[in-house]
Structure formats: C-alpha cells, structure tokens
Tab-separated table of C-alpha atoms in Angstrom:
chain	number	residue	atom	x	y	z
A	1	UNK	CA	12.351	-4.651	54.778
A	2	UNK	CA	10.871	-6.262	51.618
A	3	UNK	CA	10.417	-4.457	48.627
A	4	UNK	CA	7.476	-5.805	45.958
A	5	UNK	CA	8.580	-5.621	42.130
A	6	UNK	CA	6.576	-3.368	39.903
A	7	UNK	CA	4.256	-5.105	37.271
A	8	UNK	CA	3.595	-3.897	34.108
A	9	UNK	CA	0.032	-2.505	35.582
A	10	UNK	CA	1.845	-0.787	38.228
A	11	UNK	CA	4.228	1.111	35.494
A	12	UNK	CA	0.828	1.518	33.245
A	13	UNK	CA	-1.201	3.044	36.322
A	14	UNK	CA	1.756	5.371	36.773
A	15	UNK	CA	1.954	5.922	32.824
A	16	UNK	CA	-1.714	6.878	32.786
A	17	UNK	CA	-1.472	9.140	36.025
A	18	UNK	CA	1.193	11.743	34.471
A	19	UNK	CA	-0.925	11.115	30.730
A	20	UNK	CA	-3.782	12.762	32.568
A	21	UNK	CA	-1.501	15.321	34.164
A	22	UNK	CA	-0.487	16.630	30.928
A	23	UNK	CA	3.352	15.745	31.362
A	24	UNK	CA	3.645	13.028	28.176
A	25	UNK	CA	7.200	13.366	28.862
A	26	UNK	CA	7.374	11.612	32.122
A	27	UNK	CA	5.323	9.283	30.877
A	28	UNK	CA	7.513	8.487	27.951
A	29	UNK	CA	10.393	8.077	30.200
A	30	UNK	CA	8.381	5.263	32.585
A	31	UNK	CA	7.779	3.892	28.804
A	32	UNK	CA	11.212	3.738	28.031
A	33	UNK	CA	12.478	2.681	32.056
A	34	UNK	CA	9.890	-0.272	31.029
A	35	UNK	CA	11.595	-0.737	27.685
A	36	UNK	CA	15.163	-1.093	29.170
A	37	UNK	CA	14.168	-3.609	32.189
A	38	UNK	CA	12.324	-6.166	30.051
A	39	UNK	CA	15.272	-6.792	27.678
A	40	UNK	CA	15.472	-10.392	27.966
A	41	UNK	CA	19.054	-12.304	28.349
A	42	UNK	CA	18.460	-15.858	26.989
A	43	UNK	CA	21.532	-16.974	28.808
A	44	UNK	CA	20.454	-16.174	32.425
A	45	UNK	CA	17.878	-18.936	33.791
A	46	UNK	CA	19.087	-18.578	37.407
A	47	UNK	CA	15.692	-19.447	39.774
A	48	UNK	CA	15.930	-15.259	41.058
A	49	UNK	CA	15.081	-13.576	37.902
A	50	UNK	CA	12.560	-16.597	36.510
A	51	UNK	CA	14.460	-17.863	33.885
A	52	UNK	CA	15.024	-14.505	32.463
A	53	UNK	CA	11.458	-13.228	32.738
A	54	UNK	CA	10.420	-9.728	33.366
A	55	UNK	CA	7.439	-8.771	35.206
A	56	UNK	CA	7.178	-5.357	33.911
A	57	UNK	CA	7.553	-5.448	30.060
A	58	UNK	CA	4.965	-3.056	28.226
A	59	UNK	CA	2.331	-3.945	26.760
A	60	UNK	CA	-0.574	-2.582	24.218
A	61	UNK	CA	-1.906	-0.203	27.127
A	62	UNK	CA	1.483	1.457	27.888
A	63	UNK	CA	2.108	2.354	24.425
A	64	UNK	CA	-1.224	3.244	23.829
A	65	UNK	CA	-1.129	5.484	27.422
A	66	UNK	CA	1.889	7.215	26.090
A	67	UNK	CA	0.557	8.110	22.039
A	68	UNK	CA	-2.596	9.318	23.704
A	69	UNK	CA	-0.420	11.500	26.302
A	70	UNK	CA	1.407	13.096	23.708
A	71	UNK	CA	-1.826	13.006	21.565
A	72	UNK	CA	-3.763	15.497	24.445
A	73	UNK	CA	-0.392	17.771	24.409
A	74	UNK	CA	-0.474	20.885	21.845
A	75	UNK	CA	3.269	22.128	22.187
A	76	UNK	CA	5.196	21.699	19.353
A	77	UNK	CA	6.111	18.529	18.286
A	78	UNK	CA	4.078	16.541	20.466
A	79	UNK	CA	2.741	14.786	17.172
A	80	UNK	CA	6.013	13.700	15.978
A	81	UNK	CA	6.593	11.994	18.872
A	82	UNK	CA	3.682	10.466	19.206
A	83	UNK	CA	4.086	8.708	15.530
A	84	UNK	CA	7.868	8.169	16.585
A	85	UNK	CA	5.990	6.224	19.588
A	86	UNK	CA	4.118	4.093	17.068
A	87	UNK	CA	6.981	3.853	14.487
A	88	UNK	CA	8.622	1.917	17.733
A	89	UNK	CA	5.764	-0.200	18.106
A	90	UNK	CA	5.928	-1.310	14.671
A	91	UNK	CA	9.909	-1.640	14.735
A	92	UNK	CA	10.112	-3.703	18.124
A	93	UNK	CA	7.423	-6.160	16.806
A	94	UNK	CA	9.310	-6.468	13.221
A	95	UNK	CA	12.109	-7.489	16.074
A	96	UNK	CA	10.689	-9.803	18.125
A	97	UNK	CA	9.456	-12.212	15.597
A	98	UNK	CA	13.367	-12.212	14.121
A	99	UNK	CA	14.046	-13.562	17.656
A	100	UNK	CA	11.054	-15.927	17.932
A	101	UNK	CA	12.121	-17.560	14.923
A	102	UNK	CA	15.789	-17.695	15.922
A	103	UNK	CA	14.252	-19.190	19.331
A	104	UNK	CA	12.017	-21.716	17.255
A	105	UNK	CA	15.560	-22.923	15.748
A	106	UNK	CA	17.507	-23.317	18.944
A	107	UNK	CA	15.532	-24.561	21.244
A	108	UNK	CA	13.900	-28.714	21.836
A	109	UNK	CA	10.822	-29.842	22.747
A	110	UNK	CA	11.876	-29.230	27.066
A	111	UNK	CA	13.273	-26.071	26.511
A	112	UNK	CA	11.306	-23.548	28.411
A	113	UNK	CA	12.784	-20.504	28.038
A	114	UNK	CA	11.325	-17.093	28.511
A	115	UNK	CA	8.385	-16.275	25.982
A	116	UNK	CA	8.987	-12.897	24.246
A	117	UNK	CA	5.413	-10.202	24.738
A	118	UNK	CA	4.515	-9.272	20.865
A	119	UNK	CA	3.177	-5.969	21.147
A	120	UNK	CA	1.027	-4.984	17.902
A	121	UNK	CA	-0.080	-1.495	17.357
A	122	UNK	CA	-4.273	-1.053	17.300
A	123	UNK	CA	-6.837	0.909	15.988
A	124	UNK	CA	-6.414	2.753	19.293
A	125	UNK	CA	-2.718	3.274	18.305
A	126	UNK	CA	-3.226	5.231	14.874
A	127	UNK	CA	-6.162	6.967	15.753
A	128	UNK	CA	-4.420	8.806	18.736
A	129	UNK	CA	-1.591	9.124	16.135
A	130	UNK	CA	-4.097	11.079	14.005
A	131	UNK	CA	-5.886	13.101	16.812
A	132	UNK	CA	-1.995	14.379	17.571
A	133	UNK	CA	-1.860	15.586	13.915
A	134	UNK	CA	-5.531	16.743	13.827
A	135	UNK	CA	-4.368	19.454	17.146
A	136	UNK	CA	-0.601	20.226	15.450
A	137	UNK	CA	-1.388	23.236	13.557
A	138	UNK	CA	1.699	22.082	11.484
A	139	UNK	CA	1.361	22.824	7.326
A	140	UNK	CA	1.400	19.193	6.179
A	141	UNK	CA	-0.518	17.957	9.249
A	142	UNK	CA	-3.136	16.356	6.865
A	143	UNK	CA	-1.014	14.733	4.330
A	144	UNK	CA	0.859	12.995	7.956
A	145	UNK	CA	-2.266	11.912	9.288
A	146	UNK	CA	-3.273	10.559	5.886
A	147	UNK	CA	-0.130	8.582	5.788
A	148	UNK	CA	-1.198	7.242	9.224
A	149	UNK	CA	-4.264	5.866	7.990
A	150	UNK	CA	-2.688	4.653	4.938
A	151	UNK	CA	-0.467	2.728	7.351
A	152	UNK	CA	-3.534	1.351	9.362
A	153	UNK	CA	-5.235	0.131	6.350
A	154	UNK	CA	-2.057	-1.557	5.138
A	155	UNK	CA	-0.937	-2.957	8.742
A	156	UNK	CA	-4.936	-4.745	9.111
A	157	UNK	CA	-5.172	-6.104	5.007
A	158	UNK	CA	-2.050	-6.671	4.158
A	159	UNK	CA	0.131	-7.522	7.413
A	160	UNK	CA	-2.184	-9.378	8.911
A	161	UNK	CA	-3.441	-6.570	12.381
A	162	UNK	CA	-6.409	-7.750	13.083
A	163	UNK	CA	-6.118	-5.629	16.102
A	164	UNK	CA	-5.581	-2.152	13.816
A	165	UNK	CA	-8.766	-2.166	11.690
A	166	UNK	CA	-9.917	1.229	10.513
A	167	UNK	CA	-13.129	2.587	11.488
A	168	UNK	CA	-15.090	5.476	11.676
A	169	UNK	CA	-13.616	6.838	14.651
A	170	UNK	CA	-9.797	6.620	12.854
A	171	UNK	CA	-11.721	8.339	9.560
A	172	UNK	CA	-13.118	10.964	11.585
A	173	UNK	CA	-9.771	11.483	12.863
A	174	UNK	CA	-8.397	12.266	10.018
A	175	UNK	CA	-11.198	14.067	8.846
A	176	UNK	CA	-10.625	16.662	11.762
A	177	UNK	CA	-6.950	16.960	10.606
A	178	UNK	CA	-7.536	17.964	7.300
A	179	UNK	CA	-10.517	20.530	8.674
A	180	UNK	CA	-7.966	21.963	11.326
A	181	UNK	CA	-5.310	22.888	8.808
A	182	UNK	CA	-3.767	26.391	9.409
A	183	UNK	CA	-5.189	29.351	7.525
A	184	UNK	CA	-2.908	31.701	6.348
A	185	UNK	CA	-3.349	34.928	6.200
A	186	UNK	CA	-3.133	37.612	3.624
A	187	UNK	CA	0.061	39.376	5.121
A	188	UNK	CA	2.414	36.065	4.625
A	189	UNK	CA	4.969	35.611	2.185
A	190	UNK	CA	3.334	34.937	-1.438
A	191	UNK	CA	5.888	31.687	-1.609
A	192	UNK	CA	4.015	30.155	1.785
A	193	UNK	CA	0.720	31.715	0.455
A	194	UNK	CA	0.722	29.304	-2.606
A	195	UNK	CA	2.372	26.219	-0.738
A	196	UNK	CA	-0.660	26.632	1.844
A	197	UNK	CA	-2.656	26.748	-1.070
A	198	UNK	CA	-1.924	23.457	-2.601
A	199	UNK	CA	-1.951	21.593	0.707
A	200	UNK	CA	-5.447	22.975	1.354
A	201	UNK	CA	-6.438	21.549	-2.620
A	202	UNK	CA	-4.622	18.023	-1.386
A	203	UNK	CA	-6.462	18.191	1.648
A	204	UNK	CA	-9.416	18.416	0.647
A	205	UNK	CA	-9.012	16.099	-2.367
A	206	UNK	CA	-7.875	13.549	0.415
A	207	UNK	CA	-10.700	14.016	2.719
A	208	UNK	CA	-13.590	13.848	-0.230
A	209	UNK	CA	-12.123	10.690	-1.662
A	210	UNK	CA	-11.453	8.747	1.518
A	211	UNK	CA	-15.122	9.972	2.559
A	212	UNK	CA	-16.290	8.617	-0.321
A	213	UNK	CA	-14.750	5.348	0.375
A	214	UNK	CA	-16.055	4.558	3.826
A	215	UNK	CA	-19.583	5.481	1.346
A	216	UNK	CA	-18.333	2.648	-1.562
A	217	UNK	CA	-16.549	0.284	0.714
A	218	UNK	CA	-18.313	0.526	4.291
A	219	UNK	CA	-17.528	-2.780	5.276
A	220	UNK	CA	-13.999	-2.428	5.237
A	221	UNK	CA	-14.058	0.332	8.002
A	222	UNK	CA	-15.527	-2.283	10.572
A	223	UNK	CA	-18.328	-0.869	12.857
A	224	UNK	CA	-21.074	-3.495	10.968
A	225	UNK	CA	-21.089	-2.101	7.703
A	226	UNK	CA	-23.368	1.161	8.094
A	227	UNK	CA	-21.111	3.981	6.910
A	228	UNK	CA	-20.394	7.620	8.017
A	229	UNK	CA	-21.869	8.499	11.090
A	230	UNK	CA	-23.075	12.258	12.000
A	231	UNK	CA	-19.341	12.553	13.617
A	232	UNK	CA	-18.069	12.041	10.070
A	233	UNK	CA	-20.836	13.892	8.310
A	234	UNK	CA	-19.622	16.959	10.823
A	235	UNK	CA	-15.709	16.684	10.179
A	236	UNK	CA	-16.598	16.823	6.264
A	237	UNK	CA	-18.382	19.716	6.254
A	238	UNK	CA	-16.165	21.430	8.446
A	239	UNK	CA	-12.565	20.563	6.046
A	240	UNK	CA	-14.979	21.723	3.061
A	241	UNK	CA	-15.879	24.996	5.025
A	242	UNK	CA	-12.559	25.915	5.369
A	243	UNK	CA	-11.114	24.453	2.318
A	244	UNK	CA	-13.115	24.731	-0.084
A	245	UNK	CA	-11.556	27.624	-3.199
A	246	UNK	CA	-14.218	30.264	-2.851
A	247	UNK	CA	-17.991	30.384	-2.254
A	248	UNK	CA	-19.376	28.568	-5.403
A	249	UNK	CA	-16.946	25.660	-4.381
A	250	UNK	CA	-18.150	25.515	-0.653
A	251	UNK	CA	-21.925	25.761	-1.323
A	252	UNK	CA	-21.673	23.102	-4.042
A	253	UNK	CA	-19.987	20.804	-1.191
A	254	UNK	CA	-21.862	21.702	1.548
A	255	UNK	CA	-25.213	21.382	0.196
A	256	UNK	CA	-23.502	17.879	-1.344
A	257	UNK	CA	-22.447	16.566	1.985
A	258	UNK	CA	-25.510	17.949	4.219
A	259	UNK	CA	-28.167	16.525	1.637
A	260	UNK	CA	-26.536	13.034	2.104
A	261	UNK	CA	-26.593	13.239	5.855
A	262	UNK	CA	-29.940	14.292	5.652
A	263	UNK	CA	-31.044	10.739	3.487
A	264	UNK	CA	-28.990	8.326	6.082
A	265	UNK	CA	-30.728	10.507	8.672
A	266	UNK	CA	-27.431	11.664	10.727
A	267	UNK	CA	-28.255	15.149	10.997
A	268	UNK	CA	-27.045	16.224	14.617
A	269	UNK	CA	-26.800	19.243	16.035
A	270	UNK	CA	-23.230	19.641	15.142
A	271	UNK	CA	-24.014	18.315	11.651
A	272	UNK	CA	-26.643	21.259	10.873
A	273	UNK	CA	-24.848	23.729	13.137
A	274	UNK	CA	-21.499	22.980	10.553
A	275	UNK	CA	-24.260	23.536	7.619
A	276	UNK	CA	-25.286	26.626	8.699
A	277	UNK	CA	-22.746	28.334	9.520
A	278	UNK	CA	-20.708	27.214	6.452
A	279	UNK	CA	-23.222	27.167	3.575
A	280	UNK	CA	-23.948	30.277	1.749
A	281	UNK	CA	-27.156	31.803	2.283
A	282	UNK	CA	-28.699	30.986	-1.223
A	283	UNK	CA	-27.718	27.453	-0.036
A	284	UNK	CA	-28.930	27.223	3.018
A	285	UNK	CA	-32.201	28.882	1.569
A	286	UNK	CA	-32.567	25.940	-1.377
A	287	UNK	CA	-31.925	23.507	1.496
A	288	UNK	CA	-34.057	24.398	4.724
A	289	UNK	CA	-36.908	26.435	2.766
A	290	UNK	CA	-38.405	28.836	4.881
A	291	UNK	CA	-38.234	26.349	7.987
A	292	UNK	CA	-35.009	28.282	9.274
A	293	UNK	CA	-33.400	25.542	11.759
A	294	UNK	CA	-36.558	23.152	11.798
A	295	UNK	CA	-36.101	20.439	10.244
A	296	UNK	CA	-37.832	17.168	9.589
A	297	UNK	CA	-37.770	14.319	11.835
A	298	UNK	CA	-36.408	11.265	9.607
A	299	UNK	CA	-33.181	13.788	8.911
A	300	UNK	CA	-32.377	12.540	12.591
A	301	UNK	CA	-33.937	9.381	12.864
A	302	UNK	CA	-30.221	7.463	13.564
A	303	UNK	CA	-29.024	10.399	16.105
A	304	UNK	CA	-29.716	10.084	19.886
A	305	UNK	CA	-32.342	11.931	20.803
A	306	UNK	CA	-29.580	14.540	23.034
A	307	UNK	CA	-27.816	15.018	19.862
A	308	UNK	CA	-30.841	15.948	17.693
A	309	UNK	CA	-31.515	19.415	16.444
C-alpha cells in the first residue's frame, strides 16, 4: 500500500480543526511535529528526500492557527503561550537568515540546495497576541498587550515587517485589554488594592495616549489614513468606564471621547450604548438634551446602517 506525505496544508487543515475545537494544545503539538520534520540537513541531497526538502514546514497560517487557538482559550495561561508562540516566530526567523547568509557564503552559482521558508510574524500575529491578553483577566494584562503593540510598531518601522503593520483592528485590541482589566474588590488585601490601583492609572494613561495617536498620526496605523473607527471609539469608552478614578474623572472622559465620535460620525450602537451606560447622568443630560437615545443622523453617517442607533 502507498502512503501520500502530509503537506504543510494538510498539517494546517488539521491545526485549524482542533483550533476550532478548543484544544490549542493539540494544535501546538501538530505545530511543533511540523517544527521537528522540516529541520533541514544540508548534507543529505539523496533523490528520496529532494535534496533535503520538506514538504510540510510551517508557514504564516500554522503559526497564526495556533496564536489564535490559544488566543480563543480562557484557562490560565493560554496568553503566555500564545506570545511564547510569537516570541518563536520572531526567534526562528532571527535564525534562518544566520543560515541564509552562511548558505550565501558556501555555496556557487550551480549549487541548488534546499531554500530555507522565512516565516515573519503579521499583523494577524500580534493582534491575536493581544486578543489573548485582552480575555486573561491577569493584573498586568494591559501593560503585556501594550508591549505587544510596541513590538508590532517596532517589527513594521524599524525591522523592516511590512507584513506586521498596526492598524485599527491591533489598537482596538489593545484597547479591549486595558478595558477588561480585573476589578478588585473592596475585601482584598490593601497591598493588591493599591498595586491594582496604579495599573488601572497606567492603563488608562496607555490607552488615552495611544488613542490619541492613531488621532495625530492616522496614517501610520494603515487602513487609508481615516482614524478610529466606532470599534475603537467603543473600546475607549469602555477602559475609561471602568478606569477612570471616580465620577468627575469618567464624565469628563466620556463626554470627551463620545463628543469626538459624534464629529467623525462613528456613533454605533455599541458606541452610544458604552455612553450611556457609563456617563453620569448630568453628562449624559449636557450631551443628548432631552432627546433620550435619539440622536442626530450625521453622528452615524460612517456606521452601516445595521450598526446605527
């Protein structure tokens, strides 16, 4: 009987199957089965294994596949390993360029040995990284997925990723991270009390300032240039609802945050739902007059009609 050899879309079809199952850590291990066979021995150029070529080495999609599955999976950890998943990424590509080079300086012109796969992390890659943190409920899951997109913006201007641009979707990301952070409660220990404290402050210092930059420096967050989008608009005012240091603070932002949406007219329904549940009431009252939840048209006039209010 004849057996066929797995591809890499085979392994990635299987990767993706036990992703959607919910079982990132089979998936992982089909990752790292795919890891081990494509390690590539320049000395063996028999005609059987193609000159030392391996038809299932992993590519962009199974490392993607296996971030995202450990990305959808809330037990603990999960978001660790789905950064330690990208920290490979980064590691084995820092790798194989040392060998391409060393390659480039022992082979001729009719050499024709087997071409190393340079696998980049994307946009994709860091923004699944920061969903993972976003879900966590770990204390310093905002400063990590902060440090994520730090490490996007750096990989894409600095190193070069023209595959790992930032965008909205990656801000809003982290947006969500730094609006999911744990509350703690007024039975804890005054120590953690004060520690959640000042990760809350950092937080939302973090989230306000790289908001503001997507507002200064739009361009440099791909997507043609237009800015936050009601997805953002709705992450904002969500960290500032439950970050924000008492009532005065989070009416001042809210009113801030849903005033500007209002101008660029990405008011959804998630936007003013966000408002009105957050905002105090003297707020919401300056804001919306007398019209309760109507509001006027132009305050939508970039949302899909299904999303309006």
């Amino acid at each position: 009987c004849d057996y066929v050899d797995a591809d890499t879309t085979s392994y990635n079809t299987l990767i993706d199957a036990y992703a959607k199952a919910g079982l990132p850590r089979k998936a992982a291990a089909i990752l790292k089965r795919m890891e081990e066979n494509s390690i590539i021995n320049d000395h063996d150029d028999d005609d059987d294994n193609n000159g030392g070529i391996i038809k299932a080495k992993p590519d962009i999609i199974s490392y993607n596949s296996v971030i995202d599955a450990w990305a959808r999976c809330r037990e603990d950890g999960s978001a660790n390993k789905a950064e330690a998943i990208l920290d490979r990424m980064n590691q084995l590509y820092k790798k194989t360029q040392q060998q391409q080079q060393q390659k480039k300086k022992k082979r001729d012109d009719h050499d024709n040995g087997a071409t190393i796969v340079v696998v980049r992390p994307s946009s994709f890659s860091y923004t699944s990284v920061m969903n993972a943190w976003s879900k966590s409920q770990q204390p310093d899951m905002a400063i990590n997925a902060y440090n994520v997109l730090q490490r996007m913006i750096s990989d894409y201007e600095n190193d070069g990723n023209e595959s790992a641009q930032p965008d909205i979707v990656s801000v809003t990301a982290f947006l969500f991270a730094c609006a999911n952070m744990p509350i703690i409660r007024d039975g804890d220990d005054d120590d953690e009390r004060q520690s959640n404290y000042e990760r809350k402050r950092e937080a939302l210092r973090l989230a306000i300032q790289t908001f503001e930059d997507v507002n200064s420096n739009p361009k440099r967050y791909g997507g043609g240039g237009y800015g936050p989008n009601q997805y953002m608009y709705t992450a904002l005012l969500k960290a500032c609802v439950r970050l924000a240091d008492g009532e005065t603070e989070r009416g001042r932002l809210c009113e801030h945050v849903f005033r500007q949406s209002a101008e660029r007219g990405q008011v959804s329904k998630t936007v003013l739902n966000q408002f009105l549940k957050g905002a105090p009431f003297g707020v919401r009252k300056r804001v919306l007059g007398d019209n309760g939840v109507s509001i006027p048209k132009e305050w939508s006039r970039f949302v899909k009609m299904s999303n309006r209010p």
